[in-house]
């Protein structure tokens, strides 16, 4: 027990000594900092993580002191690489993200491509957040394409292919797969296994089992000849799944056994790194605190400069703000006054327009009534009288000439047309027997073999309202039926009337093609706009609901105007 404690104490002293013994200058030049980071990268490549992290930490501190975003990003990325290799992925992700934050502030495509690729690997292979991985891979590819190094582009497109295939998006991954197949000379020993595995996955997707099996076998053969155990393990995993679906359970089992062996070897290789991590683990928390402290000091300096600058701008900003507030208040006051005047003008215009509409409606109805009565009482009577005299003349003067007969037929036709026009202007049934008899007759007349108008009314048919009220309601419903006949393509329409609390409620529905009410435009004349005006004149309201291929429903509610 005492020996263990003594060993730990000596080890900590050794680490502290080695840390302090490393030559640190108070201020390094930019080229010296970059050289130090490159040394840290070389030490990372030979798995000397302790030394690499110490060098990266010193470089980071110096880079922050000279406020060089490129070197800060480079340092953070190198620290991330170390933690990535040490399978401390959460810490690696933090440092990669810090590297990206500073990398975005510089114009160095190569470094940004590396950072995005590292983030892509972390999200894709370890976090299993495939879409985030794809996004970073595609960003890395975007920056890599500015470089003449085709091998980098090849590797990025290989990673993107793998990522898309992993989420079963073979269509998007195909273009990238075609590229890596065409330019595979830019790959190396580490990419051959993955390339053949991806070709196998795509062949399997296209149900070409023979080609898929051949690609899987080639990938495994190449993997056995190289040191690329991770890709080989993934190939055995995918091949076992492929064989299992093809019901070749024996071979699938053999690949699973091989997969387990490779995963064990990968785990053991990680375990072999652990002795190298003892020193790092002992000071890991202190290391992270120091890195955070470096960044915190940098941010504090930045904030101090910002505060000093803001002090010089505060008074000016306040004056400018007050000036703008005064302008805004004056603007709102002016707009409010203008809006009030505009609203008053609108109210006056609306009242004038409503008076014009009311006068127009009253004038139309008055003229309609006059013309109808004139046609019925005068023209129709004159035509009837002329026809009667012609009949008497015909009976007294036989044989009747052809001209007399033609004149007789023309008079009869003219009489019929005048009578029809008179009834159309003001139906006799409406005047004599009231609204409900006239509406029932209207529905019956408009019904035919292709369109049936169903009429229902809970009000006794002998009920009479004010003459003007009945005429307006009749022509409103008449126009609605005309719209159904002309535009709806319906086969059935319903007209129903009920009385409720001194209101007349009218429902007109059809099973026609319907229309979009917000896009419907009414032509000039007696259309839906004129109906709305008439209903408004009656102090009523209208509601229109229409759905495409279902039909239209119109509900009208107006106060009843009884006979005076």
XYZ file of N, CA and C in Angstrom, residues 18-178:
483
model
N 8.441 17.265 -15.737
C 8.523 17.240 -17.196
C 7.759 18.405 -17.811
N 6.650 18.796 -17.156
C 5.855 19.920 -17.656
C 6.631 21.223 -17.502
N 7.243 21.396 -16.311
C 7.944 22.642 -16.030
C 9.270 22.727 -16.767
N 9.843 21.552 -17.043
C 11.137 21.530 -17.704
C 11.025 21.846 -19.183
N 9.793 21.756 -19.720
C 9.623 22.064 -21.145
C 9.878 23.553 -21.363
N 10.725 23.872 -22.299
C 11.078 25.289 -22.478
C 9.880 26.125 -22.893
N 9.503 27.067 -22.072
C 8.403 27.971 -22.374
C 8.923 29.396 -22.378
N 8.595 30.077 -23.407
C 8.950 31.483 -23.484
C 7.720 32.299 -23.117
N 8.000 33.463 -22.627
C 6.877 34.325 -22.274
C 6.088 34.711 -23.512
N 6.768 34.856 -24.623
C 6.079 35.226 -25.853
C 6.807 34.620 -27.041
N 6.110 33.775 -27.790
C 6.690 33.128 -28.966
C 6.235 33.856 -30.222
N 7.056 33.774 -31.245
C 6.687 34.326 -32.540
C 5.675 33.396 -33.219
N 4.978 33.931 -34.209
C 3.933 33.164 -34.901
C 4.496 31.891 -35.529
N 5.642 31.996 -36.189
C 6.222 30.818 -36.836
C 6.670 29.780 -35.817
N 7.086 30.236 -34.615
C 7.507 29.312 -33.559
C 6.293 28.559 -32.990
N 5.166 29.289 -32.850
C 3.937 28.643 -32.356
C 3.466 27.589 -33.353
N 3.484 27.947 -34.645
C 3.048 26.991 -35.683
C 3.947 25.759 -35.695
N 5.260 25.972 -35.523
C 6.209 24.844 -35.469
C 5.908 23.952 -34.272
N 5.546 24.569 -33.139
C 5.224 23.811 -31.924
C 3.978 22.955 -32.130
N 2.968 23.513 -32.825
C 1.739 22.740 -33.096
C 2.045 21.566 -34.020
N 2.894 21.816 -35.041
C 3.260 20.732 -35.959
C 3.995 19.606 -35.228
N 4.815 19.979 -34.259
C 5.485 18.963 -33.436
C 4.451 18.181 -32.619
N 3.464 18.899 -32.107
C 2.389 18.237 -31.347
C 1.646 17.246 -32.232
N 1.417 17.620 -33.508
C 0.737 16.720 -34.449
C 1.588 15.481 -34.712
N 2.901 15.680 -34.876
C 3.794 14.534 -35.114
C 3.808 13.595 -33.908
N 3.809 14.149 -32.702
C 3.761 13.324 -31.492
C 2.429 12.588 -31.368
N 1.343 13.250 -31.819
C 0.024 12.574 -31.843
C 0.059 11.365 -32.788
N 0.728 11.538 -33.940
C 0.779 10.448 -34.930
C 1.520 9.227 -34.396
N 2.481 9.452 -33.508
C 3.228 8.299 -32.948
C 2.667 7.887 -31.581
N 1.448 8.378 -31.288
C 0.718 8.004 -30.061
C 1.359 8.523 -28.770
N 2.180 9.569 -28.851
C 2.722 10.184 -27.642
C 1.762 11.315 -27.247
N 0.600 10.910 -26.697
C -0.480 11.851 -26.433
C -0.124 12.853 -25.339
N 0.629 12.380 -24.344
C 0.978 13.257 -23.223
C 1.797 14.451 -23.719
N 2.813 14.155 -24.514
C 3.674 15.213 -25.023
C 2.920 16.109 -26.010
N 2.098 15.490 -26.856
C 1.328 16.240 -27.839
C 0.380 17.223 -27.167
N -0.280 16.767 -26.088
C -1.224 17.640 -25.385
C -0.511 18.797 -24.688
N 0.666 18.525 -24.112
C 1.413 19.597 -23.439
C 1.854 20.661 -24.447
N 2.355 20.197 -25.590
C 2.784 21.136 -26.632
C 1.583 21.947 -27.157
N 0.457 21.265 -27.321
C -0.741 21.947 -27.820
C -1.210 23.011 -26.838
N -1.098 22.693 -25.550
C -1.541 23.640 -24.529
C -0.679 24.898 -24.543
N 0.623 24.710 -24.636
C 1.540 25.862 -24.687
C 1.272 26.692 -25.935
N 1.100 25.989 -27.070
C 0.837 26.687 -28.331
C -0.475 27.472 -28.254
N -1.498 26.873 -27.620
C -2.790 27.548 -27.492
C -2.657 28.828 -26.683
N -1.933 28.741 -25.568
C -1.768 29.914 -24.706
C -1.067 31.041 -25.465
N -0.009 30.672 -26.187
C 0.747 31.670 -26.948
C -0.096 32.254 -28.095
N -0.882 31.392 -28.748
C -1.725 31.846 -29.867
C -2.787 32.835 -29.391
N -3.328 32.555 -28.198
C -4.344 33.459 -27.641
C -3.714 34.803 -27.274
N -2.468 34.754 -26.768
C -1.794 35.992 -26.381
C -1.577 36.920 -27.573
N -1.279 36.331 -28.742
C -1.063 37.180 -29.928
C -2.352 37.324 -30.758
N -3.443 36.727 -30.245
C -4.771 36.878 -30.875
C -4.768 36.431 -32.339
N -4.227 35.224 -32.575
C -4.168 34.654 -33.934
C -5.203 33.531 -34.052
N -6.300 33.820 -34.735
C -7.398 32.847 -34.825
C -6.989 31.562 -35.526
N -6.115 31.660 -36.519
C -5.649 30.454 -37.228
C -4.922 29.513 -36.276
N -3.987 30.051 -35.501
C -3.212 29.210 -34.573
C -4.081 28.700 -33.419
N -5.056 29.525 -32.987
C -5.977 29.068 -31.931
C -6.787 27.872 -32.432
N -7.342 28.000 -33.655
C -8.119 26.903 -34.232
C -7.255 25.673 -34.444
N -6.049 25.879 -34.933
C -5.096 24.766 -35.179
C -4.797 24.038 -33.874
N -4.563 24.811 -32.793
C -4.263 24.210 -31.480
C -5.447 23.387 -30.963
N -6.654 23.966 -31.038
C -7.835 23.262 -30.554
C -8.069 21.974 -31.352
N -7.863 22.034 -32.649
C -8.063 20.840 -33.485
C -7.074 19.742 -33.094
N -5.816 20.117 -32.810
C -4.797 19.135 -32.401
C -5.158 18.509 -31.062
N -5.646 19.342 -30.126
C -6.095 18.798 -28.830
C -7.242 17.808 -29.054
N -8.174 18.171 -29.926
C -9.295 17.285 -30.248
C -8.834 15.965 -30.820
N -7.820 15.988 -31.703
C -7.291 14.748 -32.293
C -6.774 13.808 -31.212
N -6.091 14.367 -30.219
C -5.569 13.543 -29.118
C -6.690 12.871 -28.344
N -7.697 13.672 -27.950
C -8.812 13.099 -27.194
C -9.605 12.107 -28.046
N -9.680 12.364 -29.344
C -10.349 11.446 -30.273
C -9.660 10.084 -30.236
N -8.320 10.085 -30.335
C -7.556 8.833 -30.307
C -7.645 8.135 -28.959
N -7.805 8.931 -27.902
C -7.896 8.354 -26.559
C -9.305 7.883 -26.233
N -10.184 7.901 -27.241
C -11.589 7.485 -27.110
C -12.299 8.296 -26.023
N -11.891 9.551 -25.876
C -12.606 10.500 -25.004
C -13.388 11.423 -25.933
N -14.443 10.873 -26.512
C -15.096 11.502 -27.661
C -15.873 12.761 -27.291
N -16.447 12.777 -26.097
C -17.175 13.982 -25.678
C -16.221 15.176 -25.568
N -15.013 14.908 -25.011
C -14.018 15.984 -24.902
C -13.501 16.365 -26.277
N -13.285 15.354 -27.129
C -12.822 15.643 -28.493
C -13.820 16.544 -29.215
N -15.107 16.243 -29.058
C -16.152 17.019 -29.726
C -16.124 18.474 -29.263
N -15.924 18.693 -27.960
C -15.866 20.064 -27.413
C -14.739 20.850 -28.072
N -13.536 20.207 -28.172
C -12.376 20.925 -28.729
C -12.508 21.113 -30.240
N -13.125 20.153 -30.939
C -13.371 20.342 -32.372
C -14.320 21.522 -32.600
N -15.331 21.616 -31.748
C -16.281 22.723 -31.878
C -15.621 24.075 -31.606
N -14.704 24.101 -30.609
C -13.948 25.334 -30.350
C -13.084 25.678 -31.561
N -12.459 24.646 -32.143
C -11.618 24.860 -33.328
C -12.443 25.436 -34.469
N -13.663 24.913 -34.647
C -14.527 25.405 -35.721
C -14.947 26.853 -35.473
N -15.196 27.204 -34.213
C -15.594 28.571 -33.866
C -14.538 29.575 -34.340
N -13.250 29.263 -34.037
C -12.176 30.170 -34.456
C -11.825 29.977 -35.928
N -12.003 28.761 -36.442
C -11.718 28.490 -37.846
C -12.624 29.273 -38.779
N -13.868 29.483 -38.351
C -14.822 30.240 -39.181
C -14.446 31.715 -39.307
N -13.504 32.164 -38.463
C -13.100 33.571 -38.501
C -11.924 33.804 -39.454
N -11.405 32.728 -40.039
C -10.218 32.857 -40.885
C -10.534 32.369 -42.294
N -9.609 32.659 -43.193
C -9.747 32.223 -44.581
C -8.666 31.184 -44.874
N -8.860 30.000 -44.297
C -7.920 28.904 -44.524
C -8.728 27.641 -44.797
N -8.927 27.348 -46.068
C -9.802 26.238 -46.459
C -9.277 24.890 -45.981
N -7.962 24.725 -45.998
C -7.371 23.424 -45.624
C -7.672 23.083 -44.164
N -7.450 24.054 -43.267
C -7.706 23.804 -41.845
C -9.192 23.592 -41.594
N -10.044 24.408 -42.225
C -11.495 24.260 -42.028
C -11.986 22.914 -42.562
N -11.394 22.451 -43.668
C -11.760 21.130 -44.202
C -11.415 20.032 -43.197
N -10.241 20.147 -42.553
C -9.829 19.141 -41.559
C -10.771 19.138 -40.350
N -11.095 20.338 -39.874
C -11.961 20.438 -38.681
C -13.340 19.839 -38.976
N -13.913 20.214 -40.125
C -15.239 19.676 -40.479
C -15.184 18.163 -40.668
N -14.094 17.653 -41.231
C -13.969 16.194 -41.408
C -13.899 15.488 -40.059
N -13.143 16.075 -39.125
C -13.049 15.479 -37.774
C -14.407 15.492 -37.074
N -15.144 16.604 -37.217
C -16.489 16.668 -36.636
C -17.420 15.659 -37.305
N -17.284 15.511 -38.638
C -18.087 14.526 -39.367
C -17.848 13.125 -38.847
N -16.567 12.767 -38.651
C -16.239 11.432 -38.118
C -16.827 11.229 -36.725
N -16.722 12.278 -35.888
C -17.211 12.154 -34.501
C -18.724 11.936 -34.469
N -19.453 12.761 -35.244
C -20.915 12.619 -35.264
C -21.354 11.319 -35.942
N -20.646 10.941 -37.016
C -21.099 9.786 -37.798
C -20.755 8.455 -37.128
N -19.481 8.261 -36.814
C -19.048 6.941 -36.329
C -19.319 6.724 -34.845
N -19.273 7.808 -34.053
C -19.359 7.614 -32.608
C -20.693 8.088 -32.023
N -21.163 9.259 -32.451
C -22.424 9.780 -31.929
C -23.638 9.178 -32.642
N -23.422 8.601 -33.829
C -24.502 8.023 -34.648
C -25.549 9.083 -35.043
N -25.098 10.355 -35.081
C -25.971 11.437 -35.565
C -25.612 11.665 -37.030
N -26.240 10.834 -37.902
C -25.773 10.720 -39.283
C -25.949 12.006 -40.085
N -27.059 12.690 -39.910
C -27.287 13.896 -40.701
C -26.281 14.985 -40.354
N -25.960 15.129 -39.059
C -24.941 16.098 -38.670
C -23.601 15.719 -39.275
N -23.307 14.397 -39.258
C -22.064 13.926 -39.865
C -22.003 14.272 -41.339
N -23.103 14.050 -42.058
C -23.162 14.360 -43.498
C -22.960 15.850 -43.727
N -23.591 16.684 -42.904
C -23.450 18.135 -43.065
C -21.990 18.572 -42.949
N -21.283 18.014 -41.941
C -19.865 18.378 -41.764
C -19.001 17.799 -42.878
N -19.312 16.579 -43.318
C -18.557 16.003 -44.438
C -18.708 16.861 -45.691
N -19.929 17.299 -45.979
C -20.165 18.100 -47.182
C -19.479 19.464 -47.088
N -19.436 20.043 -45.862
C -18.697 21.284 -45.667
C -17.202 21.043 -45.897
N -16.705 19.932 -45.378
C -15.296 19.586 -45.554
C -14.963 19.422 -47.037
N -15.878 18.770 -47.767
C -15.683 18.595 -49.209
C -15.666 19.949 -49.922
N -16.559 20.842 -49.501
C -16.635 22.178 -50.109
C -15.301 22.911 -49.981
N -14.685 22.839 -48.791
C -13.404 23.500 -48.586
C -12.262 22.743 -49.277
N -12.366 21.411 -49.318
C -11.303 20.609 -49.929
C -11.224 20.836 -51.435
N -12.357 21.149 -52.067
C -12.372 21.340 -53.518
C -11.595 22.572 -53.956
N -11.257 23.447 -52.991
C -10.419 24.606 -53.302
C -8.940 24.225 -53.333
N -8.655 22.986 -52.939
C -7.272 22.503 -52.892
C -7.010 21.585 -54.087
N -5.779 21.587 -54.608
C -5.458 20.698 -55.738
C -5.249 19.239 -55.316
N -5.286 18.983 -54.010
C -5.037 17.626 -53.510
C -6.268 16.747 -53.756
N -6.222 15.922 -54.827
C -7.354 15.067 -55.201
C -7.622 13.975 -54.163
N -6.561 13.559 -53.459
C -6.730 12.498 -52.457
C -7.660 12.948 -51.343
N -7.572 14.225 -50.968
C -8.451 14.747 -49.907
C -9.911 14.717 -50.383
N -10.110 15.172 -51.623
C -11.469 15.180 -52.183
C -12.010 13.755 -52.247
N -11.158 12.822 -52.674
C -11.559 11.423 -52.778
C -12.019 10.885 -51.424
N -11.227 11.164 -50.384
C -11.558 10.659 -49.047
C -12.864 11.254 -48.533
N -13.083 12.560 -48.791
C -14.319 13.203 -48.325
C -15.542 12.580 -49.007
N -15.435 12.335 -50.330
C -16.564 11.758 -51.052
C -16.814 10.309 -50.645
N -15.747 9.593 -50.285
C -15.911 8.222 -49.775
C -16.689 8.244 -48.460
N -16.329 9.185 -47.572
C -17.029 9.313 -46.283
C -18.507 9.673 -46.479
N -18.763 10.601 -47.427
C -20.149 11.021 -47.669
C -20.962 9.851 -48.228
N -20.348 9.073 -49.123
C -21.028 7.880 -49.675
C -21.437 6.944 -48.541
N -20.489 6.660 -47.673
C -20.735 5.756 -46.540
C -21.876 6.298 -45.671
N -21.821 7.608 -45.404
C -22.839 8.213 -44.532
C -24.234 8.095 -45.148
N -24.379 8.400 -46.441
C -25.687 8.298 -47.087
C -26.175 6.850 -47.139
N -25.263 5.910 -47.395
C -25.660 4.499 -47.442
C -26.093 4.015 -46.064
N -25.483 4.577 -45.027
C -25.819 4.150 -43.664
C -27.265 4.521 -43.313
N -27.756 5.649 -43.887
C -29.153 6.049 -43.629
C -30.076 5.615 -44.771
N -29.579 4.693 -45.611
C -30.368 4.067 -46.698
C -30.781 5.065 -47.788
N -30.043 6.166 -47.901
C -30.331 7.129 -48.971
C -29.374 6.849 -50.132
N -29.654 5.775 -50.855
C -28.751 5.320 -51.911
C -28.769 6.254 -53.113
N -29.896 6.920 -53.350
C -29.973 7.820 -54.505
C -28.988 8.978 -54.366
N -28.926 9.582 -53.180
C -27.996 10.693 -52.979
C -26.554 10.214 -52.917
N -26.357 9.029 -52.374
C -24.995 8.499 -52.254
C -24.415 8.014 -53.569
N -25.272 7.743 -54.574
C -24.809 7.138 -55.829
C -23.812 8.023 -56.570
N -24.068 9.332 -56.665
C -23.142 10.227 -57.384
C -21.747 10.183 -56.766
N -21.702 10.168 -55.438
C -20.409 10.116 -54.762
C -19.733 8.757 -54.992
N -20.534 7.685 -54.984
C -19.979 6.350 -55.219
C -19.390 6.258 -56.625
N -20.091 6.821 -57.606
C -19.574 6.808 -58.982
C -18.231 7.525 -59.065
